[in-house]
XYZ file of C-alpha atoms in Angstrom:
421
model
C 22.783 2.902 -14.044
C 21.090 6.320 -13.644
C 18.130 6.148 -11.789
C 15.391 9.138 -12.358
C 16.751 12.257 -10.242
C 20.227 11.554 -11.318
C 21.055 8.794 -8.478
C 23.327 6.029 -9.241
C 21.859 2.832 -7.841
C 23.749 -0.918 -8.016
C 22.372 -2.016 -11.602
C 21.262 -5.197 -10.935
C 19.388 -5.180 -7.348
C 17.918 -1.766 -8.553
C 16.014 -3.397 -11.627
C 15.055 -6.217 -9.392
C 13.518 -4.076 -6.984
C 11.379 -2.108 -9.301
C 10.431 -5.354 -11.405
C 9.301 -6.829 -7.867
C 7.137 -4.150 -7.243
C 5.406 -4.023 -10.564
C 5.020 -8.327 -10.407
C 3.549 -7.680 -6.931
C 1.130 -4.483 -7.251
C -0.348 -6.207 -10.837
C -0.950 -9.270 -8.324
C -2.623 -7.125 -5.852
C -4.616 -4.789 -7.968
C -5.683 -8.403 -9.713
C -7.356 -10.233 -7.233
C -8.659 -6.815 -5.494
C -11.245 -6.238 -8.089
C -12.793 -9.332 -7.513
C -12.371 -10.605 -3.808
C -15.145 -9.526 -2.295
C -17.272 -11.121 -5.103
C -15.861 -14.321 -5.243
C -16.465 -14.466 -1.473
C -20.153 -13.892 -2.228
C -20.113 -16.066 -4.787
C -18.670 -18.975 -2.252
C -21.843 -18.143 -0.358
C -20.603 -16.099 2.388
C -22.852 -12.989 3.633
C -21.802 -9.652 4.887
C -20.592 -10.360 8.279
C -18.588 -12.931 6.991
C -16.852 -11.086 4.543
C -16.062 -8.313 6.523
C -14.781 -10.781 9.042
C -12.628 -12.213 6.455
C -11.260 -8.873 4.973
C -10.212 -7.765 9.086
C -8.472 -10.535 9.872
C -6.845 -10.341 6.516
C -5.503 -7.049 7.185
C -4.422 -8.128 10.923
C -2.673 -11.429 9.518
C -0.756 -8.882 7.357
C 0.001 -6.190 9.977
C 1.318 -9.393 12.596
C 3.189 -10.814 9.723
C 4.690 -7.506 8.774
C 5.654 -6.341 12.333
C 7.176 -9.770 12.677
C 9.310 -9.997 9.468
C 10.432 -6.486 9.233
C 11.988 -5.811 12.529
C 13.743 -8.839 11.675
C 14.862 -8.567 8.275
C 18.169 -7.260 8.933
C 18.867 -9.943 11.225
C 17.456 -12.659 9.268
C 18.435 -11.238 5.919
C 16.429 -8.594 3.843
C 16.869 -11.221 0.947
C 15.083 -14.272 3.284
C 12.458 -12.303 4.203
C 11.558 -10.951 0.662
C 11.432 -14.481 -0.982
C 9.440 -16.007 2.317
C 6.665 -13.268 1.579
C 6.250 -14.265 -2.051
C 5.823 -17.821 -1.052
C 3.426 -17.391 1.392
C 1.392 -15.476 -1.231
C 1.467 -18.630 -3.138
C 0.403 -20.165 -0.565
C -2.743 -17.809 0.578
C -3.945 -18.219 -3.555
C -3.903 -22.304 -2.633
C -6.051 -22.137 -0.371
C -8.501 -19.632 -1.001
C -8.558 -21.041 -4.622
C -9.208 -24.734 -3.355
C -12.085 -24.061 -0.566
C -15.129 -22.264 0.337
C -14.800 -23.407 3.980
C -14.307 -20.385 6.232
C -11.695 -22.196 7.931
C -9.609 -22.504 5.059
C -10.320 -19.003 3.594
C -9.961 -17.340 7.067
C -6.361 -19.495 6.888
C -5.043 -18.319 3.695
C -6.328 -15.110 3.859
C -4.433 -14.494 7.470
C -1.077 -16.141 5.937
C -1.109 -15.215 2.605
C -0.211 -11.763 2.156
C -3.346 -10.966 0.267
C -4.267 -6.872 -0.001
C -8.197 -6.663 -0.300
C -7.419 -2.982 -1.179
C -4.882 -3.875 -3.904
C -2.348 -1.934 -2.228
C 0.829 -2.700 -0.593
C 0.865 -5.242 2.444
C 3.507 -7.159 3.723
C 6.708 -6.707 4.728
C 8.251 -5.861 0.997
C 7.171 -2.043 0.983
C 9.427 -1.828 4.255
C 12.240 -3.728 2.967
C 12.517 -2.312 -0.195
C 12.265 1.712 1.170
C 15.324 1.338 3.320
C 17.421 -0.884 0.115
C 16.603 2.255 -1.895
C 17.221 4.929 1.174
C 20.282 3.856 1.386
C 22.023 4.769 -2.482
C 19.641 7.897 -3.498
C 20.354 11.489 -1.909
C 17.847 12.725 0.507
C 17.014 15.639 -1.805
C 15.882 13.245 -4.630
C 14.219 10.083 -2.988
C 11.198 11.904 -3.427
C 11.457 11.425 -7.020
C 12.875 7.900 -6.906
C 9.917 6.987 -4.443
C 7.503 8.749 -6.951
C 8.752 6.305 -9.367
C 8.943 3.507 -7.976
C 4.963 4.065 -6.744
C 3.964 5.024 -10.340
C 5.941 1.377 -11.134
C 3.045 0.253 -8.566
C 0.067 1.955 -10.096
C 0.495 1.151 -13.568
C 0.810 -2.335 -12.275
C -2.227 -2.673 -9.954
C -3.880 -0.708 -12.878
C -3.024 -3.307 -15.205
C -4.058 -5.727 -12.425
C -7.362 -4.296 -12.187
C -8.082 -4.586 -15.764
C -7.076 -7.831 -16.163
C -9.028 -8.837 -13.483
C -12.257 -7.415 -15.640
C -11.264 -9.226 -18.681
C -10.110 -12.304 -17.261
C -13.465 -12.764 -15.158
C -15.396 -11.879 -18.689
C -13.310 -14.511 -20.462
C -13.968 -17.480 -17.646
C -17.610 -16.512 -18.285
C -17.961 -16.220 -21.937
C -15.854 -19.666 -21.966
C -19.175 -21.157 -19.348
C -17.794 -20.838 -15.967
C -20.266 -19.500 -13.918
C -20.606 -18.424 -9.943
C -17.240 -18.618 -7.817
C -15.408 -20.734 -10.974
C -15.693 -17.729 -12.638
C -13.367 -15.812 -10.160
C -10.805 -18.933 -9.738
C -8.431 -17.906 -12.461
C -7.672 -14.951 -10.949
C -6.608 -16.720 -7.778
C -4.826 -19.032 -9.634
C -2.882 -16.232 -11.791
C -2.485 -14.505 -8.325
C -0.872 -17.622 -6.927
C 1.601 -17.649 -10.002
C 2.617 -14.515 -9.809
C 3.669 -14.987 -5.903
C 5.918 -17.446 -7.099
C 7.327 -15.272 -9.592
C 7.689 -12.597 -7.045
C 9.501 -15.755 -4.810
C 12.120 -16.395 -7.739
C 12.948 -12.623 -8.410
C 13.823 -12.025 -4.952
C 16.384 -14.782 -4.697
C 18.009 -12.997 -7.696
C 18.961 -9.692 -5.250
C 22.790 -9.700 -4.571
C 24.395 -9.226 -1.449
C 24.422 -5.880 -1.688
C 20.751 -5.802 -0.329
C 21.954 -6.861 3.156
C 24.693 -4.030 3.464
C 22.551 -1.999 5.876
C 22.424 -4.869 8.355
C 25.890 -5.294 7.484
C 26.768 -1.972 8.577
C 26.222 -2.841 12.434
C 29.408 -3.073 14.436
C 28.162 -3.397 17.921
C 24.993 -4.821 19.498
C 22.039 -2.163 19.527
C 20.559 -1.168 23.467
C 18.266 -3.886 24.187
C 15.150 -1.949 23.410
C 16.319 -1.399 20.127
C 17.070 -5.250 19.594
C 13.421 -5.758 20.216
C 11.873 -3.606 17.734
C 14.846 -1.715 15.763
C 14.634 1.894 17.348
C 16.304 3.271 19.626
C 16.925 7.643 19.060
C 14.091 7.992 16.521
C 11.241 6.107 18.605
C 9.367 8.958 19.759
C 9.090 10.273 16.551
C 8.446 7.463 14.710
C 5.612 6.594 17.510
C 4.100 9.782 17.143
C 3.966 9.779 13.224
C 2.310 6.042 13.708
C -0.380 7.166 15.461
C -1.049 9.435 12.479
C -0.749 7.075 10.097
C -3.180 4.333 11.913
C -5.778 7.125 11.887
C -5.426 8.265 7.792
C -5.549 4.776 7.291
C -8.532 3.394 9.392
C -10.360 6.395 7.388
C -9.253 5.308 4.346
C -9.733 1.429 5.371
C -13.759 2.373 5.117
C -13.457 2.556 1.253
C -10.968 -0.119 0.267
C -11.256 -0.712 -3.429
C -12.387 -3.995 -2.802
C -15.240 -2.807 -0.678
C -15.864 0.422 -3.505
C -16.303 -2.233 -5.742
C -19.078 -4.417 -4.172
C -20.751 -0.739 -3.186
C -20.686 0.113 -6.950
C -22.063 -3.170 -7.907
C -24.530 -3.168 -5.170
C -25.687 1.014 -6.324
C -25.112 0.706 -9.811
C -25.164 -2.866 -10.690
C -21.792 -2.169 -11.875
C -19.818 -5.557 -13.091
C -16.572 -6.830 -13.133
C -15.428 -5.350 -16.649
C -16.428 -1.814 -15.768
C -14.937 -2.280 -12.291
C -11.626 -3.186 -13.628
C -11.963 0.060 -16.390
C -12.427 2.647 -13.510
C -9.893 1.067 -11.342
C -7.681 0.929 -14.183
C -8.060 4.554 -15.215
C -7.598 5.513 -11.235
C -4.321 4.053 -11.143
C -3.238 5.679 -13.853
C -4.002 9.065 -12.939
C -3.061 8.226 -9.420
C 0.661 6.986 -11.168
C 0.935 10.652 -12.641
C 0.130 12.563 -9.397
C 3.362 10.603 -8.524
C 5.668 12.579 -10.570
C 4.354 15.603 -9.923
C 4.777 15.031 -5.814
C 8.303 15.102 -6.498
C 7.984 18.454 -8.424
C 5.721 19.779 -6.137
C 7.957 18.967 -2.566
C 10.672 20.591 -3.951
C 8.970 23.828 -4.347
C 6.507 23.353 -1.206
C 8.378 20.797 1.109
C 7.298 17.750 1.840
C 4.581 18.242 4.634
C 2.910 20.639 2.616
C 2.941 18.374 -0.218
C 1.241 15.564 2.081
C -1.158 17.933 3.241
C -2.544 20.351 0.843
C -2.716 17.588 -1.891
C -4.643 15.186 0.536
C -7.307 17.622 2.163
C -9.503 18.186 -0.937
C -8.984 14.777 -2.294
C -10.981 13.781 0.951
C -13.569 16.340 0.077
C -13.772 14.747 -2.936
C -14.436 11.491 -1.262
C -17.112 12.387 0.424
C -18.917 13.675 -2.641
C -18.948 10.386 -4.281
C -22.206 8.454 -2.390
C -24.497 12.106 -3.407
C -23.909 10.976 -6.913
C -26.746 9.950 -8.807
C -25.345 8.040 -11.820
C -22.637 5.178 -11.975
C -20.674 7.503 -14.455
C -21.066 10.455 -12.008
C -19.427 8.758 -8.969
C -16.696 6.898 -11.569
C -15.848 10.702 -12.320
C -15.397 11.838 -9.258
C -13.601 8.885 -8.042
C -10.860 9.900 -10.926
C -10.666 13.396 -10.378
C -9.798 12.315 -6.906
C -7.399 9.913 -8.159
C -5.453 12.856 -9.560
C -4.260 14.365 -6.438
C -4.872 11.694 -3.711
C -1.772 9.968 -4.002
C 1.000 12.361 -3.869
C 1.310 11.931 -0.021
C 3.088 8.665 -0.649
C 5.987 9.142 -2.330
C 6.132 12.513 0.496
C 5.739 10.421 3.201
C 8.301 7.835 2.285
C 11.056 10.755 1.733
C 9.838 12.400 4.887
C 10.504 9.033 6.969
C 13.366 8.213 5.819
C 15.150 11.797 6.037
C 13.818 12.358 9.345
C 14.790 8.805 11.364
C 18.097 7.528 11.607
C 19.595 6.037 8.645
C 20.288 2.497 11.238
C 16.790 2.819 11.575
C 14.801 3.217 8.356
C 14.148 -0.598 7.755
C 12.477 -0.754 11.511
C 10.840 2.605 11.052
C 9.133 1.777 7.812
C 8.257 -1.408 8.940
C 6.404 -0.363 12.290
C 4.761 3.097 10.591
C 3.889 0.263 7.838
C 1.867 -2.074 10.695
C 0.351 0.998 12.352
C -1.494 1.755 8.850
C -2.063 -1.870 8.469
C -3.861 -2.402 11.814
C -5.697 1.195 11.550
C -7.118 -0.080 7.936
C -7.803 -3.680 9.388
C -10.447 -1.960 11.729
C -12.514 -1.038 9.254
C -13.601 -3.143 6.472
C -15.710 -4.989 8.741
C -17.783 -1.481 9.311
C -17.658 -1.017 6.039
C -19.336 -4.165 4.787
C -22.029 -3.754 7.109
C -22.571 -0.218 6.005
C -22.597 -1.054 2.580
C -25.478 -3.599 3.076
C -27.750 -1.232 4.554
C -29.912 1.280 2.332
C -30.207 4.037 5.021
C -25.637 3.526 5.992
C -24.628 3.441 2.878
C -23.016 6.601 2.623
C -21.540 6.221 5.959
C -17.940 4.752 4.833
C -17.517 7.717 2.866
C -18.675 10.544 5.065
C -17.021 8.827 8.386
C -13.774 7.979 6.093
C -13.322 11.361 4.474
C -13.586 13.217 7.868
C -11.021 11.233 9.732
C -8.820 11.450 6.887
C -9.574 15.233 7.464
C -8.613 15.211 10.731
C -5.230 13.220 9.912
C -4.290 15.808 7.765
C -4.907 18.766 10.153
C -3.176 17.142 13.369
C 0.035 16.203 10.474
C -0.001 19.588 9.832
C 0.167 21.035 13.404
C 2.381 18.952 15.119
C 5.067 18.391 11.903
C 5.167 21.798 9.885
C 8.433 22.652 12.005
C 10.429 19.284 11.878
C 11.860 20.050 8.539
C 14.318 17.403 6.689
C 17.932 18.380 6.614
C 18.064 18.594 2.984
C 15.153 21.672 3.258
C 16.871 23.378 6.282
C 20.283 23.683 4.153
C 19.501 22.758 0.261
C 22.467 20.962 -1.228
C 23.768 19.650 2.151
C 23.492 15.754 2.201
C-alpha cells in the first residue's frame, strides 16, 4: 500500500492504525462536549469538577508513563488493547454513579480526555509503529494525516455529541440521563478500539524485536539512554505549552460558552465540529509548509499568532463573535503537531522513539493536568473569567519563544543534507 508521501507501509497494521485513531478521537471528541455538563448535572459544583478533570489528566499521565516505557517489553500489541479496555471500563463507571468516589475512579482509570484530545499511551505507541516504515523527510506528511484522521473524528465526535444529547431530550430524558448515552456510546466504542487492536500483526512488535543486548540500566528504567538530555529538555517545553493550553480545554471552553452565552449542547458540538475541521486542514498544509520552512519554524511561527488569537476570544461581545475567532484560530493552531511528531522522532534515536514519545507525551499530560482545576474556578467567577485565556495564551507565548531559542540550530538530518535518509 502507498501511504500519502509515497511511503510503503505493511497493508494491514497500517489501516489498523489509522482506523484506531479515528474510532478513538470520535470517542474522545464525543464525550468532551458534554463532560463537564453531565458532571453538573450529577450535582457536582466547581471545585469538584475541576478536581475531577485534574486527577483525570494525572490518572492518564501515570497510566501513560507506566504503559509506554513498557510497551516494548510487554508488547506494543498488549498495551494497545489494555488501554481500550480500560476505556470501557472508565464509561462503566462514570455512566453508573454520581458518587465522587466512583467518578473520581473511572475517571483516573479510564483513559477519558476532558479536552477530546489524545491521552493514553496509544499516541506513543502508534508514532514509533509508524516512525519506523516512513522516511524521515515525509513523516511530516504521514503524521499530518494521520492527525487530520483524528480531527475529522473528534469533529464528528463533537457533533454527535450535540445531536445525540438533543435526541435523549426530545425523546424525555432530562438532567444527567440526558448525557448517559454518550457515556454509554463512549464505552462501546472503547471496546471497539479493544477488538481492533488485537487485529495488529506481529509486525507491530519489530522495534522491540530489534534489541539484541540488554540496554544500560538507566535506560531499562525509562527507555533512554543517548537522547535523554534532549528529550528532557524538549519535555520541559512541552509541560509548559501544555499547562497554557490546559486553561482552555474544550471541555472547560464549553461550560465558559454556556455559562457567557448560554450556549447549548447542539451549538457546542457545531463550533467544535467546524474547529476540527479546519484544524484537520492546517494538517496538510504543516507538511507543505516544513518542507519549505523546516520544522521548528513551522511549530513556531504557526503557533505564536494562534495564541494571540486566543487571547482575543473573552473581549468578544457576541457568542458568534468568539465562535469566529475560535475558528480562525483553528486554522493555524494545529500545525505544530504533526511538526513536533517529525521533529521527535528524527531527532532521538530510532531505539528510542517509543520511550521518547511516551515521556514528552506524560510531560504534556501532567503540565495540562495542572490546570483545569484553575480553570474551573476562573470560569465561575464574573471578575476571572478572562483569566484562562489571557494567562493561557501568554505561557503558550512564552513556549514558543524559549522553542525557538534553544532549538533553531538542532536541525533534523534530513534538513542538514536533503535526500540523505
Amino acid at each position: 500500500m502507498t501511504v500519502p508521501g509515497e511511503a510503503v507501509a505493511p497493508d494491514r497494521d497500517f489501516k489498523l492504525l489509522f482506523a484506531a485513531r479515528f474510532l478513538r478521537l470520535f470517542a474522545y471528541g464525543l464525550l468532551s462536549v458534554v463532560l463537564v455538563l453531565y458532571l453538573a448535572a450529577l450535582g457536582h459544583g466547581t471545585v469538584a469538577i475541576g478536581t475531577l478533570l485534574t486527577v483525570t489528566l494525572l490518572g492518564d499521565t501515570v497510566l501513560s508513563l507506566f504503559l509506554t516505557t513498557r510497551a516494548d517489553r510487554l508488547g506494543r500489541r498488549r498495551v494497545l488493547v489494555l488501554g481500550g479496555a480500560l476505556m470501557l471500563l472508565g464509561a462503566l463507571l462514570l455512566g453508573s454513579s454520581q458518587a465522587f468516589i466512583v467518578l473520581l475512579v473511572g475517571m483516573t482509570l479510564g483513559v477519558i480526555s476532558p479536552s477530546g484530545n489524545e491521552v493514553g499511551p496509544f499516541l506513543s505507541i502508534e508514532q514509533a509503529a509508524l516512525a519506523e516504515f516512513v522516511p524521515a523527510d515525509r513523516r511530516t506528511t504521514v503524521f499530518a494525516w494521520y492527525n487530520l484522521t483524528g480531527s475529522v473524528a473528534t469533529a464528528l465526535g463533537a457533533l454527535g455529541a450535540g445531536w445525540l444529547t438533543v435526541f435523549a431530550e426530545s425523546a424525555g430524558l432530562l438532567g444527567a440521563d440526558a448525557y448517559r448515552p454518550v457515556v454509554a456510546v463512549y464505552g462501546a466504542l472503547g471496546l471497539a478500539l479493544a477488538w481492533c487492536f488485537t487485529r495488529l500483526t506481529d509486525r507491530v512488535e519489530s522495534a522491540g524485536a530489534k534489541a539484541t543486548r540488554p540496554p544500560p540500566i538507566g535506560a531499562q528504567r525509562w527507555g533512554l539512554h543517548e537522547s535523554r538530555p534532549l528529550v528532557l529538555r524538549l519535555s520541559g517545553l512541552f509541560a509548559l505549552d501544555a499547562f497554557g493550553g490546559g486553561l482552555v480545554i474544550q471541555s472547560v471552553l464549553a461550560y465558559w460558552l454556556h455559562l457567557r452565552f448560554g450556549a447549548g449542547p447542539a451549538e457546542l458540538g457545531a463550533l467544535f465540529f467546524g474547529a476540527s475541521l479546519l484544524s484537520g486542514a492546517s494538517y496538510l498544509a504543516a507538511g507543505w509548509l516544513a518542507g519549505r520552512i523546516g520544522l521548528i519554524n513551522t511549530m513556531v511561527f504557526t503557533h505564536l499568532p494562534a495564541n494571540v488569537l486566543l487571547m482575543l476570544v473573552p473581549l468578544m461581545p457576541r457568542f458568534e463573535a468568539a465562535a469566529a475567532v475560535l475558528l480562525l484560530r483553528s486554522l493555524i493552531t494545529q500545525m505544530d503537531v504533526p511538526t513536533r511528531q517529525a521533529y521527535l522522532m528524527a531527532v532521538v534515536s530510532p531505539a528510542e522513539r517509543s520511550a521518547a514519545a511516551g515521556i514528552t507525551g506524560v510531560a504534556r499530560s501532567i503540565g495540562a493536568a495542572l490546570s483545569p482545576f484553575l480553570a474551573t474556578v476562573f470560569a465561575g467567577s464574573a471578575s476571572l473569567v478572562g483569566v484562562p485565556f489571557y494567562l493561557g495564551g501568554g505561557l503558550k507565548i512564552a513556549y514558543d519563544l524559549l522553542l525557538y531559542r534553544g532549538f533553531i540550530h538542532l536541525q533534523p538530518e534530513h534538513e542538514r543534507h536533503p535526500g540523505r535518509q
